[in-house]
Amino acid sequence: MTKDLDTEGRVLEAAKRVFIRKGYAGARMQEIADEAGINKGLLHYYFKSKDNLFSAIFEQAFREMVPRQNELFESDLPLFIKLEQFVERYLDFLSEHPYLPAFVLLELQRHPEAFLQRISGMDMKPNPMKLVMQIQMEAQKGAIRIINPIHLVVNILSMCVFPFVARPMMQAMLQVSDADYALFIRDRKEVIVDFVKNALHPAPSTLH
Amino acid sequence: MTKDLDTEGRVLEAAKRVFIRKGYAGARMQEIADEAGINKGLLHYYFKSKDNLFSAIFEQAFREMVPRQNELFESDLPLFIKLEQFVERYLDFLSEHPYLPAFVLLELQRHPEAFLQRISGMDMKPNPMKLVMQIQMEAQKGAIRIINPIHLVVNILSMCVFPFVARPMMQAMLQVSDADYALFIRDRKEVIVDFVKNALHPAPSTLH
DNA sequence: GTCTATAGGTAGATAGAC
DNA sequence: GTCTATCTACCTATAGAC
């Protein structure tokens, strides 16, 4: 599957696998070379240092995660249609890259200075402001309950992403196999959409 | 503040700080020794190896996080009271230990074999079954909407924990300072409780 | 218990042959 | 471009004086 790539491409593929599995500190240049089917010397020929190689991988991973969020933030669809589309697509994407969120979020937490400024130079900071405006408009029209839009966005992202970040603990808690967890995630598409729709329903709550 | 502890206690405190900040692979025994105000040799006198020391720290961190979840799972209070109490207390706890969830969840993801079996020997696996039963009862009575209880539990945990795991990205997205983020978290207590209550409201949704 | 010194291994990086 | 061999630095762990 990686046989048709040139050497630099194979290195990037291998580095991505190893860095995502082990993190920056746990990754070994030797292991990346082994997975790419080359030797250490050649690694440094293509990427001068471990830092360089990691930056390339991290930026790529970040570029994969964030534009999917911007789908939610920047499309012009009606609110609930947008919500459905986003949850559907994002959960599909995360199911195909289940270790990506933990990698991005954790490395971000461990090297905040270095990367936050690199990201600002990437002009792809997630920008939820358009969505925030849309939510406020809907609330003013009375179409949905009044809610702080920022918290709503964070709630949606939380329910989508957290099951991937916390997967080992969730699986231990629920005592389910890998296959069953995949089914569980698939079910969440509908569950999350319904949950949010109901939470936004404009009828006043009489529960206490 | 750590002056009144004996050496072993100071080592544990220092190790916890360093491991949580850097992770297992990124932590250095030298740094732990420095933070504890002793030298490397003495570290090995108390804990034979880095692995040993890490296990002690990880188990302690795990023991701090999980019983708080069990508060939600095992108390006998009415559903919504329990929910309010849990969100309030868990967010307070996480605010005091903001880096704990990322540490536990990530190291769990990177050493699944070793720790999942250790945890099963700790007889403190989170067990949500009692809460699941309670949710089913309430739904049968018609007091709340019919919902898969497992997904409801995961939704609640997600909305509480995710903002701490994803903090750097959230702060970049929302462009808020550390102090403002603390206020944001404080606001979430009420937001999450309201959001869940409304989502569970038994009135049928007419939105589309 | 606490220290210094160092062994033993491995990491990232470079030099140079082909 | 790709390899082998090697340098240098650092990390974990141990030995042994006090």
CSV table of N, CA and C (backbone and C1' of nucleotides) in Angstrom, one decimal, chain B residues 27-29 40 44 49-50, chain D residues 10-16:
chain,number,residue,atom,x,y,z
B,27,ALA,N,9.5,12.5,30.5
B,27,ALA,CA,10.0,12.8,31.8
B,27,ALA,C,11.5,12.3,32.0
B,28,ARG,N,12.3,13.1,32.7
B,28,ARG,CA,13.7,12.7,33.0
B,28,ARG,C,13.8,12.5,34.5
B,29,MET,N,14.5,11.4,34.9
B,29,MET,CA,14.8,11.2,36.3
B,29,MET,C,15.5,12.4,36.9
B,40,LYS,N,19.8,12.0,41.7
B,40,LYS,CA,19.3,10.8,41.0
B,40,LYS,C,19.5,9.5,41.8
B,44,HIS,N,16.6,6.2,42.9
B,44,HIS,CA,16.6,4.8,42.7
B,44,HIS,C,16.6,4.0,44.0
B,49,SER,N,13.2,1.7,39.8
B,49,SER,CA,13.3,2.1,38.4
B,49,SER,C,12.3,3.2,38.1
B,50,LYS,N,12.5,3.8,36.9
B,50,LYS,CA,11.6,4.8,36.4
B,50,LYS,C,10.2,4.2,36.2
D,10,DC,P,24.0,16.9,26.6
D,10,DC,O5',22.9,15.8,27.1
D,10,DC,C5',22.0,15.3,26.1
D,10,DC,C4',21.5,14.0,26.6
D,10,DC,C3',21.2,13.9,28.1
D,10,DC,O3',19.8,13.6,28.3
D,10,DC,C1',22.4,12.0,27.4
D,11,DC,P,19.1,13.7,29.7
D,11,DC,O5',18.2,12.4,29.8
D,11,DC,C5',18.0,11.5,28.7
D,11,DC,C4',18.0,10.1,29.1
D,11,DC,C3',17.7,10.0,30.6
D,11,DC,O3',16.5,9.2,30.8
D,11,DC,C1',19.7,8.7,30.1
D,12,DT,P,15.9,9.0,32.3
D,12,DT,O5',16.3,7.6,32.7
D,12,DT,C5',16.0,6.4,31.9
D,12,DT,C4',16.8,5.2,32.4
D,12,DT,C3',16.5,4.8,33.8
D,12,DT,O3',16.1,3.4,33.8
D,12,DT,C1',18.8,5.0,33.4
D,13,DA,P,15.6,2.7,35.2
D,13,DA,O5',17.0,2.2,35.8
D,13,DA,C5',17.8,1.4,35.0
D,13,DA,C4',19.2,1.1,35.7
D,13,DA,C3',19.1,0.8,37.2
D,13,DA,O3',19.6,-0.5,37.4
D,13,DA,C1',20.8,2.4,36.7
D,14,DT,P,19.6,-1.1,38.9
D,14,DT,O5',21.2,-0.9,39.2
D,14,DT,C5',22.2,-1.3,38.2
D,14,DT,C4',23.6,-1.0,38.7
D,14,DT,C3',23.8,-1.4,40.2
D,14,DT,O3',25.1,-2.1,40.2
D,14,DT,C1',24.4,0.8,39.9
D,15,DA,P,25.6,-2.9,41.5
D,15,DA,O5',26.9,-2.1,41.9
D,15,DA,C5',27.6,-1.4,40.9
D,15,DA,C4',28.8,-0.7,41.5
D,15,DA,C3',29.2,-1.3,42.9
D,15,DA,O3',30.7,-1.2,43.0
D,15,DA,C1',28.6,1.0,43.1
D,16,DG,P,31.4,-1.8,44.3
D,16,DG,O5',31.7,-0.5,45.2
D,16,DG,C5',32.3,0.6,44.6
D,16,DG,C4',32.2,1.8,45.5
D,16,DG,C3',32.5,1.4,47.0
D,16,DG,O3',33.2,2.4,47.6
D,16,DG,C1',30.5,2.6,46.8
